[in-house]
Every structure is written in structure tokens, then in C-alpha cells.
Amino acid sequence: GNSVTQMEGPVTLSEEAFLTINCTYTATGYPSLFWYVQYPGEGLQLLLKATKADDKGSNKGFEATYRKETTSFHLEKGSVQVSDSAVYFCALSTYGGSQGNLIFGKGTKLSVKP
Amino acid sequence: EADIYQTPRYLVIGTGKKITLECSQTMGHDKMYWYQQDPGMELHLIHYSYGVNSTEKGDLSSESTVSRIRTEHFPLTLESARPSHTSQYLCASKGQGSLTEAFFGQGTRLTVV
């Protein structure tokens, strides 16, 4: 079945450090891939997405590239800020399948220290 | 701004009470979802719907029930609340196809005492 695996946290970085959060997926067909962010006390909001192989999604300095050959969609940011402290979820969406065609990873908590 | 709303934001209720968590969206989305989020942050799908009169159970067994009488409305009901139901509940909706993203409400923090 379809699944998403992302690196476990928590991840603690100093301000201006480089961030990578790994995400790999298993899916039949050609899924779309997403990164969502959840700030404390809030729901999830879309951070970026990619809908086909080699697409790069980007937003707010974050980037992720859809790599079909390695079934990966790693999230990166060159210089994190304290305001980036949040929980990050990798997700995929497919045609067909179970669970409403939407699968999330377990989430990675990021804390950025000044 | 996502047009999906959950009420209440916070609810403290006694054991045995019946509660309904409301979720409404104005985007005309057919797909809607309820997730339970544990303190470790993982999302657990408890119910979803593909459209009016369609409801399915998710991968986490739940004593709650849902209904989908109108496209925009997807309420979740607990007939008899217990302390084990204490959690964060998130509602989401999604358009058709795999290319579209899901939109989330701000969540309901439920505490059963």
C-alpha cells in the first residue's frame, strides 16, 4: 500500500543553520507530494508541493524536489529562523487507494534556537 | 486563507456527555477528513468522506461517528465522552484529483474530565 516515511525528530538547530528533513514514499502510480507545516496551536497548512517527477516545490525559503528514482521528497532550507520552529509533515496524494487518497508521515518537530 | 472552520476551538466536558465537533468548508470540496492528533504529533485518520452520504472509517478505530448530509458540513459526534477521547481533532477538506492539496481547520482541543 501507499506510505510515507519521514525522519524522526525532534530536530534542534541554531538560527541560520541548514535544515534537511528526509522524506521517502511508497506509492502505486504517480502521486503528488506535499510538505505541510503546523505551528503551535494551529492546524496544518500547505508549505509546498510537487506534482510530477523532477518538479521542485518552493516557498518561504524552503525547497523540496520530487525524486522518482529514489522515491524521495526531502525538505531543505539554507538558513533557518526561530520562526520556523514548527512540526513538518510530508504527505502524498494519489488517485484511488485507501484512506481518502491522502497519506501523511508521522511529522518532524523542528526547534530553532536563537 | 483556507475556508474551513472548526468549532469549538477548545472544549472541556464531563465524562458521559454527548458532544458534536463541527467542521464546515466553503470551497465545495467533495473529500473531507477527520484526524486525531496525539501528543507525539502523529495524525491518525479516523473518518473520511468522498461526498454527500458517503462516510468511511479510517485506519484508527474510533468510537465517534460522522455524517455528511451536506457537501460543506462534516460533523463528528461522540455519544458518550470518556477521558480516553481527550485529544486534538483536526478536520480537512480536499478537491478532486491527486494534484490538489488538503486544507485544514484550526482544530478542536477536546478535554474530557
mmCIF file of C-alpha atoms in Angstrom:
data_model
loop_
_atom_site.group_PDB
_atom_site.id
_atom_site.type_symbol
_atom_site.label_atom_id
_atom_site.label_comp_id
_atom_site.label_asym_id
_atom_site.label_seq_id
_atom_site.Cartn_x
_atom_site.Cartn_y
_atom_site.Cartn_z
ATOM 1 C CA GLY A 1 0.000 0.000 0.000
ATOM 2 C CA ASN A 2 0.890 3.674 -0.084
ATOM 3 C CA SER A 3 3.036 5.044 2.709
ATOM 4 C CA VAL A 4 5.245 7.959 3.726
ATOM 5 C CA THR A 5 8.325 7.725 5.947
ATOM 6 C CA GLN A 6 9.967 10.841 7.306
ATOM 7 C CA MET A 7 12.861 11.275 9.658
ATOM 8 C CA GLU A 8 12.038 11.237 13.314
ATOM 9 C CA GLY A 9 12.558 14.263 15.438
ATOM 10 C CA PRO A 10 12.846 16.319 17.325
ATOM 11 C CA VAL A 11 15.375 18.303 15.355
ATOM 12 C CA THR A 12 17.075 21.173 17.164
ATOM 13 C CA LEU A 13 19.108 23.714 15.205
ATOM 14 C CA SER A 14 20.683 27.066 15.811
ATOM 15 C CA GLU A 15 19.443 30.064 13.868
ATOM 16 C CA GLU A 16 20.932 30.294 10.347
ATOM 17 C CA ALA A 17 21.776 26.575 10.266
ATOM 18 C CA PHE A 18 20.996 24.405 7.242
ATOM 19 C CA LEU A 19 17.917 22.210 7.501
ATOM 20 C CA THR A 20 17.167 18.865 5.887
ATOM 21 C CA ILE A 21 14.182 16.726 6.780
ATOM 22 C CA ASN A 22 14.163 13.441 4.894
ATOM 23 C CA CYS A 23 11.007 12.006 3.376
ATOM 24 C CA THR A 24 10.602 8.848 1.305
ATOM 25 C CA TYR A 25 7.432 7.339 -0.046
ATOM 26 C CA THR A 26 5.915 4.163 -1.428
ATOM 27 C CA ALA A 27 3.062 4.536 -3.875
ATOM 28 C CA THR A 28 1.471 2.927 -6.859
ATOM 29 C CA GLY A 29 1.057 5.151 -9.856
ATOM 30 C CA TYR A 30 2.183 8.784 -9.842
ATOM 31 C CA PRO A 31 1.453 10.540 -6.579
ATOM 32 C CA SER A 32 1.619 14.242 -5.852
ATOM 33 C CA LEU A 33 3.868 15.135 -2.926
ATOM 34 C CA PHE A 34 3.407 17.788 -0.279
ATOM 35 C CA TRP A 35 5.033 19.340 2.746
ATOM 36 C CA TYR A 36 2.760 20.782 5.395
ATOM 37 C CA VAL A 37 3.709 22.848 8.427
ATOM 38 C CA GLN A 38 1.903 23.057 11.748
ATOM 39 C CA TYR A 39 2.662 25.952 14.061
ATOM 40 C CA PRO A 40 1.824 25.575 17.772
ATOM 41 C CA GLY A 41 -1.895 25.541 18.458
ATOM 42 C CA GLU A 42 -2.836 25.602 14.775
ATOM 43 C CA GLY A 43 -3.971 23.262 12.035
ATOM 44 C CA LEU A 44 -1.740 22.190 9.180
ATOM 45 C CA GLN A 45 -1.062 24.498 6.269
ATOM 46 C CA LEU A 46 0.497 23.727 2.927
ATOM 47 C CA LEU A 47 4.153 24.712 2.689
ATOM 48 C CA LEU A 48 4.955 23.455 -0.813
ATOM 49 C CA LYS A 49 4.064 20.771 -3.304
ATOM 50 C CA ALA A 50 5.290 18.958 -6.419
ATOM 51 C CA THR A 51 3.068 17.058 -8.784
ATOM 52 C CA LYS A 52 5.469 15.221 -11.083
ATOM 53 C CA ALA A 53 8.971 13.828 -11.175
ATOM 54 C CA ASP A 54 11.816 16.391 -11.041
ATOM 55 C CA ASP A 55 9.438 19.186 -10.024
ATOM 56 C CA LYS A 56 10.817 21.458 -7.325
ATOM 57 C CA GLY A 57 8.390 22.982 -4.864
ATOM 58 C CA SER A 58 9.490 26.101 -3.023
ATOM 59 C CA ASN A 59 8.051 28.581 -0.545
ATOM 60 C CA LYS A 60 9.395 30.850 2.216
ATOM 61 C CA GLY A 61 12.967 29.700 1.537
ATOM 62 C CA PHE A 62 12.048 26.011 1.790
ATOM 63 C CA GLU A 63 12.583 23.676 -1.159
ATOM 64 C CA ALA A 64 11.901 20.044 -2.000
ATOM 65 C CA THR A 65 12.478 18.122 -5.234
ATOM 66 C CA TYR A 66 10.331 15.195 -6.365
ATOM 67 C CA ARG A 67 12.828 12.380 -6.989
ATOM 68 C CA LYS A 68 11.102 9.421 -8.583
ATOM 69 C CA GLU A 69 14.264 7.337 -8.877
ATOM 70 C CA THR A 70 14.866 7.463 -5.121
ATOM 71 C CA THR A 71 11.174 7.910 -4.175
ATOM 72 C CA SER A 72 12.124 10.879 -2.050
ATOM 73 C CA PHE A 73 10.948 14.429 -1.349
ATOM 74 C CA HIS A 74 13.411 15.858 1.174
ATOM 75 C CA LEU A 75 12.713 19.285 2.648
ATOM 76 C CA GLU A 76 15.606 21.777 2.776
ATOM 77 C CA LYS A 77 16.214 25.325 3.886
ATOM 78 C CA GLY A 78 19.517 27.084 3.717
ATOM 79 C CA SER A 79 19.183 29.271 6.799
ATOM 80 C CA VAL A 80 16.500 28.582 9.397
ATOM 81 C CA GLN A 81 14.946 31.194 11.653
ATOM 82 C CA VAL A 82 13.397 30.928 15.093
ATOM 83 C CA SER A 83 10.019 31.489 13.428
ATOM 84 C CA ASP A 84 10.479 28.212 11.505
ATOM 85 C CA SER A 85 10.003 26.251 14.730
ATOM 86 C CA ALA A 86 7.044 24.003 13.991
ATOM 87 C CA VAL A 87 6.074 20.452 13.091
ATOM 88 C CA TYR A 88 6.602 19.451 9.461
ATOM 89 C CA PHE A 89 4.597 16.723 7.707
ATOM 90 C CA CYS A 90 5.393 15.046 4.417
ATOM 91 C CA ALA A 91 2.358 13.740 2.519
ATOM 92 C CA LEU A 92 1.299 12.157 -0.730
ATOM 93 C CA SER A 93 -1.921 12.168 -2.688
ATOM 94 C CA THR A 94 -2.933 9.585 -5.235
ATOM 95 C CA TYR A 95 -5.772 8.580 -7.487
ATOM 96 C CA GLY A 96 -7.538 5.642 -5.937
ATOM 97 C CA GLY A 97 -6.253 3.760 -2.939
ATOM 98 C CA SER A 98 -7.472 3.835 0.619
ATOM 99 C CA GLN A 99 -7.675 6.479 3.321
ATOM 100 C CA GLY A 100 -9.232 9.028 1.024
ATOM 101 C CA ASN A 101 -6.178 9.048 -1.229
ATOM 102 C CA LEU A 102 -4.172 11.147 1.232
ATOM 103 C CA ILE A 103 -1.274 9.757 3.302
ATOM 104 C CA PHE A 104 0.810 11.638 5.897
ATOM 105 C CA GLY A 105 4.140 10.893 7.513
ATOM 106 C CA LYS A 106 4.413 10.970 11.292
ATOM 107 C CA GLY A 107 5.710 14.522 11.486
ATOM 108 C CA THR A 108 9.078 16.010 12.450
ATOM 109 C CA LYS A 109 9.285 18.635 15.148
ATOM 110 C CA LEU A 110 11.808 21.389 14.476
ATOM 111 C CA SER A 111 13.070 23.730 17.177
ATOM 112 C CA VAL A 112 15.313 26.628 16.185
ATOM 113 C CA LYS A 113 17.310 28.317 18.951
ATOM 114 C CA PRO A 114 18.478 31.944 18.742
ATOM 115 C CA GLU B 1 -6.756 31.902 3.719
ATOM 116 C CA ALA B 2 -8.344 28.457 3.916
ATOM 117 C CA ASP B 3 -12.136 28.496 4.111
ATOM 118 C CA ILE B 4 -12.565 25.638 6.521
ATOM 119 C CA TYR B 5 -13.752 26.193 10.038
ATOM 120 C CA GLN B 6 -13.932 24.116 13.171
ATOM 121 C CA THR B 7 -15.900 24.880 16.300
ATOM 122 C CA PRO B 8 -15.343 24.949 19.145
ATOM 123 C CA ARG B 9 -11.584 25.599 19.331
ATOM 124 C CA TYR B 10 -11.450 24.325 22.888
ATOM 125 C CA LEU B 11 -13.900 22.137 24.803
ATOM 126 C CA VAL B 12 -13.776 20.774 28.345
ATOM 127 C CA ILE B 13 -16.574 18.360 29.077
ATOM 128 C CA GLY B 14 -17.536 15.770 31.679
ATOM 129 C CA THR B 15 -17.445 12.025 31.184
ATOM 130 C CA GLY B 16 -20.597 10.574 29.651
ATOM 131 C CA LYS B 17 -21.672 13.727 27.833
ATOM 132 C CA LYS B 18 -22.605 13.728 24.175
ATOM 133 C CA ILE B 19 -20.605 16.137 22.049
ATOM 134 C CA THR B 20 -20.518 17.217 18.427
ATOM 135 C CA LEU B 21 -17.471 18.816 16.845
ATOM 136 C CA GLU B 22 -18.390 20.988 13.903
ATOM 137 C CA CYS B 23 -16.495 21.315 10.638
ATOM 138 C CA SER B 24 -17.578 23.407 7.674
ATOM 139 C CA GLN B 25 -15.926 24.371 4.408
ATOM 140 C CA THR B 26 -16.982 26.804 1.714
ATOM 141 C CA MET B 27 -14.758 25.544 -1.088
ATOM 142 C CA GLY B 28 -17.203 22.974 -2.456
ATOM 143 C CA HIS B 29 -14.758 20.138 -1.780
ATOM 144 C CA ASP B 30 -16.132 16.624 -2.014
ATOM 145 C CA LYS B 31 -13.481 14.985 0.162
ATOM 146 C CA MET B 32 -13.417 15.663 3.876
ATOM 147 C CA TYR B 33 -11.403 14.095 6.684
ATOM 148 C CA TRP B 34 -11.217 13.900 10.468
ATOM 149 C CA TYR B 35 -7.877 13.288 12.138
ATOM 150 C CA GLN B 36 -6.984 12.690 15.761
ATOM 151 C CA GLN B 37 -3.603 14.083 16.675
ATOM 152 C CA ASP B 38 -1.752 12.632 19.627
ATOM 153 C CA PRO B 39 0.787 14.479 21.797
ATOM 154 C CA GLY B 40 3.555 12.941 19.696
ATOM 155 C CA MET B 41 2.079 14.925 16.783
ATOM 156 C CA GLU B 42 1.255 11.972 14.536
ATOM 157 C CA LEU B 43 -2.022 12.315 12.631
ATOM 158 C CA HIS B 44 -4.416 9.386 12.822
ATOM 159 C CA LEU B 45 -7.221 9.273 10.260
ATOM 160 C CA ILE B 46 -10.479 8.365 11.988
ATOM 161 C CA HIS B 47 -13.106 9.183 9.339
ATOM 162 C CA TYR B 48 -13.322 10.395 5.770
ATOM 163 C CA SER B 49 -15.945 11.135 3.172
ATOM 164 C CA TYR B 50 -15.913 11.233 -0.615
ATOM 165 C CA GLY B 51 -19.115 13.260 -0.800
ATOM 166 C CA VAL B 52 -22.695 13.574 0.393
ATOM 167 C CA ASN B 53 -23.975 10.398 2.050
ATOM 168 C CA SER B 54 -20.508 8.836 1.872
ATOM 169 C CA THR B 55 -18.579 8.096 5.071
ATOM 170 C CA GLU B 56 -15.740 5.678 5.734
ATOM 171 C CA LYS B 57 -13.745 4.707 8.788
ATOM 172 C CA GLY B 58 -10.065 5.495 8.800
ATOM 173 C CA ASP B 59 -7.118 3.475 9.982
ATOM 174 C CA LEU B 60 -7.577 4.364 13.664
ATOM 175 C CA SER B 61 -10.572 2.794 15.330
ATOM 176 C CA SER B 62 -12.748 5.426 16.925
ATOM 177 C CA GLU B 63 -15.966 5.415 18.924
ATOM 178 C CA SER B 64 -17.017 8.601 17.181
ATOM 179 C CA THR B 65 -19.445 8.807 14.283
ATOM 180 C CA VAL B 66 -19.746 11.238 11.394
ATOM 181 C CA SER B 67 -22.391 12.307 8.922
ATOM 182 C CA ARG B 68 -22.282 14.049 5.539
ATOM 183 C CA ILE B 69 -25.711 15.334 4.708
ATOM 184 C CA ARG B 70 -24.426 18.477 3.009
ATOM 185 C CA THR B 71 -21.254 18.963 0.995
ATOM 186 C CA GLU B 72 -19.999 21.752 3.226
ATOM 187 C CA HIS B 73 -20.652 20.157 6.598
ATOM 188 C CA PHE B 74 -18.933 17.144 8.234
ATOM 189 C CA PRO B 75 -19.689 16.959 11.958
ATOM 190 C CA LEU B 76 -18.144 14.421 14.319
ATOM 191 C CA THR B 77 -20.160 13.087 17.266
ATOM 192 C CA LEU B 78 -19.188 11.279 20.432
ATOM 193 C CA GLU B 79 -22.267 9.767 22.098
ATOM 194 C CA SER B 80 -20.586 9.334 25.477
ATOM 195 C CA ALA B 81 -17.304 11.114 26.038
ATOM 196 C CA ARG B 82 -14.543 9.433 28.039
ATOM 197 C CA PRO B 83 -11.144 10.667 29.266
ATOM 198 C CA SER B 84 -9.514 8.487 26.597
ATOM 199 C CA HIS B 85 -11.133 10.768 23.989
ATOM 200 C CA THR B 86 -9.045 13.700 25.178
ATOM 201 C CA SER B 87 -7.089 14.822 22.130
ATOM 202 C CA GLN B 88 -6.713 17.356 19.335
ATOM 203 C CA TYR B 89 -9.171 16.796 16.452
ATOM 204 C CA LEU B 90 -8.383 18.213 13.019
ATOM 205 C CA CYS B 91 -10.775 18.477 10.098
ATOM 206 C CA ALA B 92 -9.606 18.792 6.486
ATOM 207 C CA SER B 93 -11.073 19.028 3.009
ATOM 208 C CA LYS B 94 -9.638 18.389 -0.434
ATOM 209 C CA GLY B 95 -10.630 18.915 -4.025
ATOM 210 C CA GLN B 96 -10.785 16.202 -6.643
ATOM 211 C CA GLY B 97 -7.712 14.574 -8.082
ATOM 212 C CA SER B 98 -4.240 13.914 -6.772
ATOM 213 C CA LEU B 99 -2.881 17.346 -7.713
ATOM 214 C CA THR B 100 -4.879 19.274 -5.149
ATOM 215 C CA GLU B 101 -3.810 19.880 -1.597
ATOM 216 C CA ALA B 102 -5.806 19.444 1.572
ATOM 217 C CA PHE B 103 -6.942 22.420 3.639
ATOM 218 C CA PHE B 104 -7.128 22.124 7.409
ATOM 219 C CA GLY B 105 -9.210 23.786 10.074
ATOM 220 C CA GLN B 106 -7.532 25.145 13.187
ATOM 221 C CA GLY B 107 -8.530 22.128 15.241
ATOM 222 C CA THR B 108 -10.601 21.396 18.330
ATOM 223 C CA ARG B 109 -8.768 20.656 21.554
ATOM 224 C CA LEU B 110 -11.065 18.309 23.496
ATOM 225 C CA THR B 111 -10.552 17.537 27.169
ATOM 226 C CA VAL B 112 -12.827 15.039 28.896
ATOM 227 C CA VAL B 113 -12.700 15.171 32.685
#
